């Protein structure tokens, strides 16, 4: 499938500020091919693209030293070919001892996903379930049925523990809670940001991935996105690692517009398939 992306973000700057943006799609992925892309800053401000060691996520580091507004525009055309994974391949649990070394960090608590605080709750609700896949499905279902989606109900400091207690949040909070509950049950899980073509109004969306049967399988406890119509931006231990924008200084976002449209290829609204699951 092919997608067209357009992102526009505007900031007013009140003091010298350095920004870190994470809006470009994942590069060097077997499931995504960048056909074309442009990134422009108006008026021009110095910026650099970088990636962390061992990561394919692309960040933009931008410096604003004058007290002027600026706009960053990103446009791209992306080919996406996600992978269907058969349910029967995911039903066998992988012992922690046999996990790849790079998967181990996705078992431990992080700032937004304090899984150590949720262990008793997770085991009481889901500990009796036999397979990690069925546990993850039950977690996903429980969050959808028990957490209310409320725009503006959280901020960057809201944790999965907070979301569990207040019973409301936005997509990042749903994802953080899914991650924390999976990790509390010794299931590796990570944060997943993407462009989603069917979100209304269009926005950068957050899901979570669980490591099952040696594959990262995507779940969306909000059920707002069609899982076969996503364009991956990044993955990380939680949202603090791959925030859309992080700033060091004094500035305020005055406008954000996200567009993601599917331009060709077949799609359906299957969520989730009873026999197959999606990996990006």
PDB file of C-alpha atoms in Angstrom:
ATOM      1  CA  UNK A   1       0.000   0.000   0.000  1.00  0.00           C
ATOM      2  CA  UNK A   2       1.125   3.543  -0.694  1.00  0.00           C
ATOM      3  CA  UNK A   3       0.526   6.466   1.670  1.00  0.00           C
ATOM      4  CA  UNK A   4       0.952  10.227   1.296  1.00  0.00           C
ATOM      5  CA  UNK A   5       1.973  12.100   4.452  1.00  0.00           C
ATOM      6  CA  UNK A   6       1.933  15.811   5.279  1.00  0.00           C
ATOM      7  CA  UNK A   7       2.925  17.235   8.652  1.00  0.00           C
ATOM      8  CA  UNK A   8       3.003  20.923   9.569  1.00  0.00           C
ATOM      9  CA  UNK A   9       4.027  22.187  13.015  1.00  0.00           C
ATOM     10  CA  UNK A  10       4.394  25.826  14.067  1.00  0.00           C
ATOM     11  CA  UNK A  11       6.085  27.228  17.164  1.00  0.00           C
ATOM     12  CA  UNK A  12       6.451  30.631  18.776  1.00  0.00           C
ATOM     13  CA  UNK A  13       9.889  30.969  20.363  1.00  0.00           C
ATOM     14  CA  UNK A  14      10.346  33.123  23.476  1.00  0.00           C
ATOM     15  CA  UNK A  15      13.964  32.295  24.343  1.00  0.00           C
ATOM     16  CA  UNK A  16      16.847  30.414  22.689  1.00  0.00           C
ATOM     17  CA  UNK A  17      15.528  26.869  22.313  1.00  0.00           C
ATOM     18  CA  UNK A  18      16.748  23.538  20.957  1.00  0.00           C
ATOM     19  CA  UNK A  19      14.082  21.188  19.592  1.00  0.00           C
ATOM     20  CA  UNK A  20      14.179  17.451  18.920  1.00  0.00           C
ATOM     21  CA  UNK A  21      11.496  16.316  16.464  1.00  0.00           C
ATOM     22  CA  UNK A  22      10.478  12.745  15.664  1.00  0.00           C
ATOM     23  CA  UNK A  23       8.134  13.058  12.677  1.00  0.00           C
ATOM     24  CA  UNK A  24      10.005  11.316   9.858  1.00  0.00           C
ATOM     25  CA  UNK A  25       9.036   7.739   9.054  1.00  0.00           C
ATOM     26  CA  UNK A  26      11.262   4.825   9.953  1.00  0.00           C
ATOM     27  CA  UNK A  27      14.032   4.306   7.427  1.00  0.00           C
ATOM     28  CA  UNK A  28      15.851   1.099   6.435  1.00  0.00           C
ATOM     29  CA  UNK A  29      12.825  -1.057   7.205  1.00  0.00           C
ATOM     30  CA  UNK A  30      11.977  -4.217   5.264  1.00  0.00           C
ATOM     31  CA  UNK A  31       8.302  -3.265   5.584  1.00  0.00           C
ATOM     32  CA  UNK A  32       8.551   0.367   4.456  1.00  0.00           C
ATOM     33  CA  UNK A  33      10.101   2.037   1.439  1.00  0.00           C
ATOM     34  CA  UNK A  34      10.410   5.810   1.146  1.00  0.00           C
ATOM     35  CA  UNK A  35       9.521   6.783  -2.416  1.00  0.00           C
ATOM     36  CA  UNK A  36      10.041  10.506  -1.775  1.00  0.00           C
ATOM     37  CA  UNK A  37      10.240  12.891   1.159  1.00  0.00           C
ATOM     38  CA  UNK A  38      11.043  16.526   1.930  1.00  0.00           C
ATOM     39  CA  UNK A  39      11.621  18.439   5.146  1.00  0.00           C
ATOM     40  CA  UNK A  40      11.596  22.254   5.205  1.00  0.00           C
ATOM     41  CA  UNK A  41      11.947  24.814   7.994  1.00  0.00           C
ATOM     42  CA  UNK A  42      10.623  28.334   7.399  1.00  0.00           C
ATOM     43  CA  UNK A  43      12.257  30.693   8.040  1.00  0.00           C
ATOM     44  CA  UNK A  44      15.380  28.587   7.752  1.00  0.00           C
ATOM     45  CA  UNK A  45      16.901  27.456  11.040  1.00  0.00           C
ATOM     46  CA  UNK A  46      19.918  25.158  11.402  1.00  0.00           C
ATOM     47  CA  UNK A  47      19.034  21.515  11.967  1.00  0.00           C
ATOM     48  CA  UNK A  48      20.651  18.083  11.884  1.00  0.00           C
ATOM     49  CA  UNK A  49      19.252  14.592  11.425  1.00  0.00           C
ATOM     50  CA  UNK A  50      20.595  11.857  13.692  1.00  0.00           C
ATOM     51  CA  UNK A  51      19.900   8.329  14.875  1.00  0.00           C
ATOM     52  CA  UNK A  52      20.992   6.628  18.062  1.00  0.00           C
ATOM     53  CA  UNK A  53      23.326   3.644  17.956  1.00  0.00           C
ATOM     54  CA  UNK A  54      21.443   0.463  17.151  1.00  0.00           C
ATOM     55  CA  UNK A  55      18.254   2.343  16.246  1.00  0.00           C
ATOM     56  CA  UNK A  56      16.617   3.166  12.915  1.00  0.00           C
ATOM     57  CA  UNK A  57      14.578   6.023  14.368  1.00  0.00           C
ATOM     58  CA  UNK A  58      15.389   9.394  12.818  1.00  0.00           C
ATOM     59  CA  UNK A  59      15.430  12.542  14.921  1.00  0.00           C
ATOM     60  CA  UNK A  60      15.724  16.166  13.825  1.00  0.00           C
ATOM     61  CA  UNK A  61      17.701  18.457  16.145  1.00  0.00           C
ATOM     62  CA  UNK A  62      16.851  22.106  15.465  1.00  0.00           C
ATOM     63  CA  UNK A  63      18.154  25.290  17.064  1.00  0.00           C
ATOM     64  CA  UNK A  64      16.179  28.534  17.358  1.00  0.00           C
ATOM     65  CA  UNK A  65      18.207  31.410  18.791  1.00  0.00           C
ATOM     66  CA  UNK A  66      15.931  34.293  17.825  1.00  0.00           C
ATOM     67  CA  UNK A  67      12.520  35.134  19.246  1.00  0.00           C
ATOM     68  CA  UNK A  68      10.629  34.405  16.045  1.00  0.00           C
ATOM     69  CA  UNK A  69       7.928  31.923  15.011  1.00  0.00           C
ATOM     70  CA  UNK A  70       8.879  29.099  12.662  1.00  0.00           C
ATOM     71  CA  UNK A  71       7.199  26.267  10.755  1.00  0.00           C
ATOM     72  CA  UNK A  72       8.507  22.776  10.078  1.00  0.00           C
ATOM     73  CA  UNK A  73       6.961  20.904   7.141  1.00  0.00           C
ATOM     74  CA  UNK A  74       7.435  17.208   6.379  1.00  0.00           C
ATOM     75  CA  UNK A  75       5.995  15.467   3.319  1.00  0.00           C
ATOM     76  CA  UNK A  76       6.524  11.913   2.118  1.00  0.00           C
ATOM     77  CA  UNK A  77       5.240   9.105  -0.068  1.00  0.00           C
ATOM     78  CA  UNK A  78       5.700   5.691   1.528  1.00  0.00           C
ATOM     79  CA  UNK A  79       5.185   2.097   0.375  1.00  0.00           C
ATOM     80  CA  UNK A  80       4.160  -0.170   3.260  1.00  0.00           C
ATOM     81  CA  UNK A  81       4.026  -3.976   3.247  1.00  0.00           C
ATOM     82  CA  UNK A  82       3.200  -5.256   6.724  1.00  0.00           C
ATOM     83  CA  UNK A  83       3.469  -8.963   7.533  1.00  0.00           C
ATOM     84  CA  UNK A  84       0.662 -11.301   8.584  1.00  0.00           C
ATOM     85  CA  UNK A  85       1.752 -13.736  11.303  1.00  0.00           C
ATOM     86  CA  UNK A  86      -0.309 -16.882  11.865  1.00  0.00           C
ATOM     87  CA  UNK A  87      -1.812 -17.260  15.333  1.00  0.00           C
ATOM     88  CA  UNK A  88      -0.450 -20.788  15.666  1.00  0.00           C
ATOM     89  CA  UNK A  89       3.104 -19.394  15.485  1.00  0.00           C
ATOM     90  CA  UNK A  90       2.426 -17.067  18.424  1.00  0.00           C
ATOM     91  CA  UNK A  91       0.847 -19.477  20.894  1.00  0.00           C
ATOM     92  CA  UNK A  92       4.099 -20.979  22.165  1.00  0.00           C
ATOM     93  CA  UNK A  93       5.655 -18.929  24.975  1.00  0.00           C
ATOM     94  CA  UNK A  94       9.347 -18.060  24.666  1.00  0.00           C
ATOM     95  CA  UNK A  95      11.294 -18.482  27.945  1.00  0.00           C
ATOM     96  CA  UNK A  96      13.099 -15.311  28.993  1.00  0.00           C
ATOM     97  CA  UNK A  97      16.392 -17.225  28.944  1.00  0.00           C
ATOM     98  CA  UNK A  98      15.904 -17.870  25.201  1.00  0.00           C
ATOM     99  CA  UNK A  99      15.064 -14.277  24.258  1.00  0.00           C
ATOM    100  CA  UNK A 100      17.491 -12.344  22.080  1.00  0.00           C
ATOM    101  CA  UNK A 101      19.658 -10.023  24.172  1.00  0.00           C
ATOM    102  CA  UNK A 102      18.229  -6.900  22.525  1.00  0.00           C
ATOM    103  CA  UNK A 103      14.710  -7.859  23.672  1.00  0.00           C
ATOM    104  CA  UNK A 104      15.547  -7.954  27.409  1.00  0.00           C
ATOM    105  CA  UNK A 105      15.330  -4.136  27.962  1.00  0.00           C
ATOM    106  CA  UNK A 106      11.656  -4.272  26.939  1.00  0.00           C
ATOM    107  CA  UNK A 107      10.863  -6.338  30.040  1.00  0.00           C
ATOM    108  CA  UNK A 108      11.911  -3.738  32.606  1.00  0.00           C
ATOM    109  CA  UNK A 109      10.027  -0.755  34.098  1.00  0.00           C
ATOM    110  CA  UNK A 110      10.468   2.712  32.613  1.00  0.00           C
ATOM    111  CA  UNK A 111       9.325   6.188  33.652  1.00  0.00           C
ATOM    112  CA  UNK A 112       6.003   6.058  31.809  1.00  0.00           C
ATOM    113  CA  UNK A 113       5.549   2.304  32.186  1.00  0.00           C
ATOM    114  CA  UNK A 114       6.224   1.423  35.854  1.00  0.00           C
ATOM    115  CA  UNK A 115       5.359  -2.241  35.414  1.00  0.00           C
ATOM    116  CA  UNK A 116       6.726  -3.091  38.870  1.00  0.00           C
ATOM    117  CA  UNK A 117       3.802  -1.155  40.389  1.00  0.00           C
ATOM    118  CA  UNK A 118       1.237  -3.121  38.371  1.00  0.00           C
ATOM    119  CA  UNK A 119       2.380  -6.695  38.992  1.00  0.00           C
ATOM    120  CA  UNK A 120      -0.251  -7.611  41.582  1.00  0.00           C
ATOM    121  CA  UNK A 121      -3.037  -6.113  39.473  1.00  0.00           C
ATOM    122  CA  UNK A 122      -1.785  -7.830  36.294  1.00  0.00           C
ATOM    123  CA  UNK A 123      -1.434 -11.255  37.898  1.00  0.00           C
ATOM    124  CA  UNK A 124      -4.846 -11.025  39.560  1.00  0.00           C
ATOM    125  CA  UNK A 125      -6.572 -10.268  36.254  1.00  0.00           C
ATOM    126  CA  UNK A 126      -4.461 -12.086  33.682  1.00  0.00           C
ATOM    127  CA  UNK A 127      -2.056 -14.403  35.497  1.00  0.00           C
ATOM    128  CA  UNK A 128      -4.305 -17.444  35.077  1.00  0.00           C
ATOM    129  CA  UNK A 129      -4.209 -17.221  31.256  1.00  0.00           C
ATOM    130  CA  UNK A 130      -1.878 -19.809  29.737  1.00  0.00           C
ATOM    131  CA  UNK A 131      -0.227 -18.228  26.675  1.00  0.00           C
ATOM    132  CA  UNK A 132       1.425 -14.833  26.313  1.00  0.00           C
ATOM    133  CA  UNK A 133      -0.654 -14.160  23.192  1.00  0.00           C
ATOM    134  CA  UNK A 134      -3.938 -14.739  25.010  1.00  0.00           C
ATOM    135  CA  UNK A 135      -2.720 -12.625  27.938  1.00  0.00           C
ATOM    136  CA  UNK A 136      -1.884  -9.762  25.565  1.00  0.00           C
ATOM    137  CA  UNK A 137      -5.249 -10.029  23.847  1.00  0.00           C
ATOM    138  CA  UNK A 138      -6.982  -9.967  27.238  1.00  0.00           C
ATOM    139  CA  UNK A 139      -4.942  -6.891  28.277  1.00  0.00           C
ATOM    140  CA  UNK A 140      -5.823  -5.137  25.028  1.00  0.00           C
ATOM    141  CA  UNK A 141      -9.514  -5.951  25.490  1.00  0.00           C
ATOM    142  CA  UNK A 142      -9.549  -4.892  29.148  1.00  0.00           C
ATOM    143  CA  UNK A 143      -8.007  -1.493  28.390  1.00  0.00           C
ATOM    144  CA  UNK A 144     -10.514  -0.863  25.588  1.00  0.00           C
ATOM    145  CA  UNK A 145     -13.440  -1.722  27.854  1.00  0.00           C
ATOM    146  CA  UNK A 146     -12.266   0.012  31.036  1.00  0.00           C
ATOM    147  CA  UNK A 147     -10.259   3.113  30.054  1.00  0.00           C
ATOM    148  CA  UNK A 148     -12.160   6.066  28.621  1.00  0.00           C
ATOM    149  CA  UNK A 149     -10.604   7.987  25.717  1.00  0.00           C
ATOM    150  CA  UNK A 150     -10.649  11.669  26.723  1.00  0.00           C
ATOM    151  CA  UNK A 151      -8.736  14.244  24.672  1.00  0.00           C
ATOM    152  CA  UNK A 152      -6.459  16.457  26.764  1.00  0.00           C
ATOM    153  CA  UNK A 153      -6.819  14.291  29.858  1.00  0.00           C
ATOM    154  CA  UNK A 154      -3.089  13.676  30.345  1.00  0.00           C
ATOM    155  CA  UNK A 155       0.324  15.227  29.855  1.00  0.00           C
ATOM    156  CA  UNK A 156       3.931  14.115  29.346  1.00  0.00           C
ATOM    157  CA  UNK A 157       4.241  13.163  33.016  1.00  0.00           C
ATOM    158  CA  UNK A 158       1.232  10.819  33.083  1.00  0.00           C
ATOM    159  CA  UNK A 159       2.272   7.205  33.719  1.00  0.00           C
ATOM    160  CA  UNK A 160       0.522   3.895  33.132  1.00  0.00           C
ATOM    161  CA  UNK A 161      -0.075   3.723  36.898  1.00  0.00           C
ATOM    162  CA  UNK A 162      -1.871   7.096  36.742  1.00  0.00           C
ATOM    163  CA  UNK A 163      -3.985   5.968  33.778  1.00  0.00           C
ATOM    164  CA  UNK A 164      -5.027   2.797  35.584  1.00  0.00           C
ATOM    165  CA  UNK A 165      -6.209   4.855  38.558  1.00  0.00           C
ATOM    166  CA  UNK A 166      -8.006   7.687  36.759  1.00  0.00           C
ATOM    167  CA  UNK A 167      -9.435   5.335  34.071  1.00  0.00           C
ATOM    168  CA  UNK A 168      -9.015   7.797  31.208  1.00  0.00           C
ATOM    169  CA  UNK A 169      -6.368   8.973  28.767  1.00  0.00           C
ATOM    170  CA  UNK A 170      -5.373   9.370  25.128  1.00  0.00           C
ATOM    171  CA  UNK A 171      -3.647   6.964  22.750  1.00  0.00           C
ATOM    172  CA  UNK A 172      -0.224   7.275  24.387  1.00  0.00           C
ATOM    173  CA  UNK A 173      -1.729   6.446  27.779  1.00  0.00           C
ATOM    174  CA  UNK A 174      -3.555   3.404  26.388  1.00  0.00           C
ATOM    175  CA  UNK A 175      -0.268   2.249  24.860  1.00  0.00           C
ATOM    176  CA  UNK A 176       1.716   2.855  28.057  1.00  0.00           C
ATOM    177  CA  UNK A 177      -0.805   0.854  30.086  1.00  0.00           C
ATOM    178  CA  UNK A 178      -0.686  -2.030  27.602  1.00  0.00           C
ATOM    179  CA  UNK A 179       3.118  -2.041  27.751  1.00  0.00           C
ATOM    180  CA  UNK A 180       3.243  -1.898  31.553  1.00  0.00           C
ATOM    181  CA  UNK A 181       0.733  -4.721  32.009  1.00  0.00           C
ATOM    182  CA  UNK A 182       2.565  -6.918  29.490  1.00  0.00           C
ATOM    183  CA  UNK A 183       5.916  -6.315  31.195  1.00  0.00           C
ATOM    184  CA  UNK A 184       4.342  -7.016  34.583  1.00  0.00           C
ATOM    185  CA  UNK A 185       3.553 -10.489  33.181  1.00  0.00           C
ATOM    186  CA  UNK A 186       7.071 -10.930  31.727  1.00  0.00           C
ATOM    187  CA  UNK A 187       5.967 -10.234  28.151  1.00  0.00           C
ATOM    188  CA  UNK A 188       8.360  -7.889  26.280  1.00  0.00           C
ATOM    189  CA  UNK A 189       6.512  -4.814  25.021  1.00  0.00           C
ATOM    190  CA  UNK A 190       7.408  -1.487  23.445  1.00  0.00           C
ATOM    191  CA  UNK A 191       5.883   1.822  22.332  1.00  0.00           C
ATOM    192  CA  UNK A 192       5.008   2.300  18.645  1.00  0.00           C
ATOM    193  CA  UNK A 193       4.287   5.649  16.963  1.00  0.00           C
ATOM    194  CA  UNK A 194       2.820   5.917  13.499  1.00  0.00           C
ATOM    195  CA  UNK A 195       0.769   7.808  10.980  1.00  0.00           C
ATOM    196  CA  UNK A 196      -2.704   6.267  10.655  1.00  0.00           C
ATOM    197  CA  UNK A 197      -4.835   6.947   7.593  1.00  0.00           C
ATOM    198  CA  UNK A 198      -8.261   6.482   9.193  1.00  0.00           C
ATOM    199  CA  UNK A 199      -7.847   8.544  12.394  1.00  0.00           C
ATOM    200  CA  UNK A 200     -10.334  11.458  12.519  1.00  0.00           C
ATOM    201  CA  UNK A 201      -9.051  14.091  12.818  1.00  0.00           C
ATOM    202  CA  UNK A 202      -5.707  12.828  11.457  1.00  0.00           C
ATOM    203  CA  UNK A 203      -2.952  12.739  14.048  1.00  0.00           C
ATOM    204  CA  UNK A 204       0.238  10.933  14.979  1.00  0.00           C
ATOM    205  CA  UNK A 205      -1.002   7.807  16.732  1.00  0.00           C
ATOM    206  CA  UNK A 206       0.432   5.568  19.468  1.00  0.00           C
ATOM    207  CA  UNK A 207       0.035   1.795  19.744  1.00  0.00           C
ATOM    208  CA  UNK A 208       2.092  -0.883  21.450  1.00  0.00           C
ATOM    209  CA  UNK A 209       3.926  -3.972  20.279  1.00  0.00           C
ATOM    210  CA  UNK A 210       4.332  -7.227  22.195  1.00  0.00           C
ATOM    211  CA  UNK A 211       7.129  -9.650  21.412  1.00  0.00           C
ATOM    212  CA  UNK A 212       5.397 -12.957  20.709  1.00  0.00           C
ATOM    213  CA  UNK A 213       6.745 -15.969  18.863  1.00  0.00           C
ATOM    214  CA  UNK A 214       9.929 -14.056  17.946  1.00  0.00           C
ATOM    215  CA  UNK A 215       7.905 -11.309  16.221  1.00  0.00           C
ATOM    216  CA  UNK A 216       6.829  -7.820  17.283  1.00  0.00           C
ATOM    217  CA  UNK A 217       3.023  -7.845  16.994  1.00  0.00           C
ATOM    218  CA  UNK A 218       1.128  -4.531  16.999  1.00  0.00           C
ATOM    219  CA  UNK A 219      -1.927  -3.857  19.213  1.00  0.00           C
ATOM    220  CA  UNK A 220      -4.115  -0.757  19.513  1.00  0.00           C
ATOM    221  CA  UNK A 221      -6.207  -0.736  22.710  1.00  0.00           C
ATOM    222  CA  UNK A 222      -7.998   2.439  21.559  1.00  0.00           C
ATOM    223  CA  UNK A 223      -9.255   0.616  18.444  1.00  0.00           C
ATOM    224  CA  UNK A 224      -9.112   3.944  16.618  1.00  0.00           C
ATOM    225  CA  UNK A 225      -6.694   2.761  13.933  1.00  0.00           C
ATOM    226  CA  UNK A 226      -6.912   0.063  11.297  1.00  0.00           C
ATOM    227  CA  UNK A 227      -3.808  -1.986  12.043  1.00  0.00           C
ATOM    228  CA  UNK A 228      -3.114  -2.610   8.356  1.00  0.00           C
ATOM    229  CA  UNK A 229      -3.119   1.112   7.515  1.00  0.00           C
ATOM    230  CA  UNK A 230      -0.205   2.390   9.592  1.00  0.00           C
ATOM    231  CA  UNK A 231       3.064   4.047   8.598  1.00  0.00           C
ATOM    232  CA  UNK A 232       5.656   3.465  11.293  1.00  0.00           C
ATOM    233  CA  UNK A 233       7.632   6.402  12.693  1.00  0.00           C
ATOM    234  CA  UNK A 234       9.490   4.827  15.605  1.00  0.00           C
ATOM    235  CA  UNK A 235       9.517   2.367  18.465  1.00  0.00           C
ATOM    236  CA  UNK A 236      10.970   2.754  21.949  1.00  0.00           C
ATOM    237  CA  UNK A 237      10.755   1.662  25.560  1.00  0.00           C
ATOM    238  CA  UNK A 238       8.077   4.317  26.158  1.00  0.00           C
ATOM    239  CA  UNK A 239       6.799   7.567  24.717  1.00  0.00           C
ATOM    240  CA  UNK A 240       9.438   9.720  26.390  1.00  0.00           C
ATOM    241  CA  UNK A 241      12.091   8.187  24.102  1.00  0.00           C
ATOM    242  CA  UNK A 242      10.317   8.996  20.849  1.00  0.00           C
ATOM    243  CA  UNK A 243       8.104  12.008  21.530  1.00  0.00           C
ATOM    244  CA  UNK A 244       6.899  13.952  18.498  1.00  0.00           C
ATOM    245  CA  UNK A 245       8.606  17.074  19.870  1.00  0.00           C
ATOM    246  CA  UNK A 246      10.916  17.671  22.802  1.00  0.00           C
ATOM    247  CA  UNK A 247      12.209  21.158  23.567  1.00  0.00           C
ATOM    248  CA  UNK A 248      14.926  22.635  25.744  1.00  0.00           C
ATOM    249  CA  UNK A 249      14.182  26.308  26.242  1.00  0.00           C
ATOM    250  CA  UNK A 250      10.997  28.357  26.062  1.00  0.00           C
ATOM    251  CA  UNK A 251       8.594  27.927  23.138  1.00  0.00           C
ATOM    252  CA  UNK A 252       4.950  27.116  22.490  1.00  0.00           C
ATOM    253  CA  UNK A 253       3.295  25.058  19.754  1.00  0.00           C
ATOM    254  CA  UNK A 254       0.683  27.244  18.042  1.00  0.00           C
ATOM    255  CA  UNK A 255      -0.431  24.912  15.248  1.00  0.00           C
ATOM    256  CA  UNK A 256      -0.180  21.268  14.210  1.00  0.00           C
ATOM    257  CA  UNK A 257      -1.726  19.601  11.173  1.00  0.00           C
ATOM    258  CA  UNK A 258      -1.276  15.942  10.253  1.00  0.00           C
ATOM    259  CA  UNK A 259      -2.444  14.325   7.009  1.00  0.00           C
ATOM    260  CA  UNK A 260      -2.145  10.654   6.096  1.00  0.00           C
ATOM    261  CA  UNK A 261      -3.999   9.212   3.128  1.00  0.00           C
ATOM    262  CA  UNK A 262      -3.797   5.861   1.395  1.00  0.00           C
ATOM    263  CA  UNK A 263      -3.217   6.451  -2.305  1.00  0.00           C
ATOM    264  CA  UNK A 264      -3.319   2.876  -3.615  1.00  0.00           C
ATOM    265  CA  UNK A 265      -3.450  -0.755  -2.563  1.00  0.00           C
ATOM    266  CA  UNK A 266      -6.124  -2.860  -0.930  1.00  0.00           C
ATOM    267  CA  UNK A 267      -7.095  -2.548   2.715  1.00  0.00           C
ATOM    268  CA  UNK A 268      -9.765  -3.813   5.067  1.00  0.00           C
ATOM    269  CA  UNK A 269     -11.019  -3.058   8.554  1.00  0.00           C
ATOM    270  CA  UNK A 270     -10.117  -6.402  10.147  1.00  0.00           C
ATOM    271  CA  UNK A 271      -9.359  -5.886  13.847  1.00  0.00           C
ATOM    272  CA  UNK A 272      -7.930  -8.141  14.941  1.00  0.00           C
ATOM    273  CA  UNK A 273      -7.974 -11.274  12.795  1.00  0.00           C
ATOM    274  CA  UNK A 274      -8.861 -14.413  14.684  1.00  0.00           C
ATOM    275  CA  UNK A 275      -6.140 -16.409  12.929  1.00  0.00           C
ATOM    276  CA  UNK A 276      -3.555 -13.808  11.878  1.00  0.00           C
ATOM    277  CA  UNK A 277      -1.848 -10.812  13.481  1.00  0.00           C
ATOM    278  CA  UNK A 278       0.141  -7.916  12.048  1.00  0.00           C
ATOM    279  CA  UNK A 279       3.854  -7.208  12.362  1.00  0.00           C
ATOM    280  CA  UNK A 280       5.615  -4.097  11.078  1.00  0.00           C
TER     281      UNK A 280
END
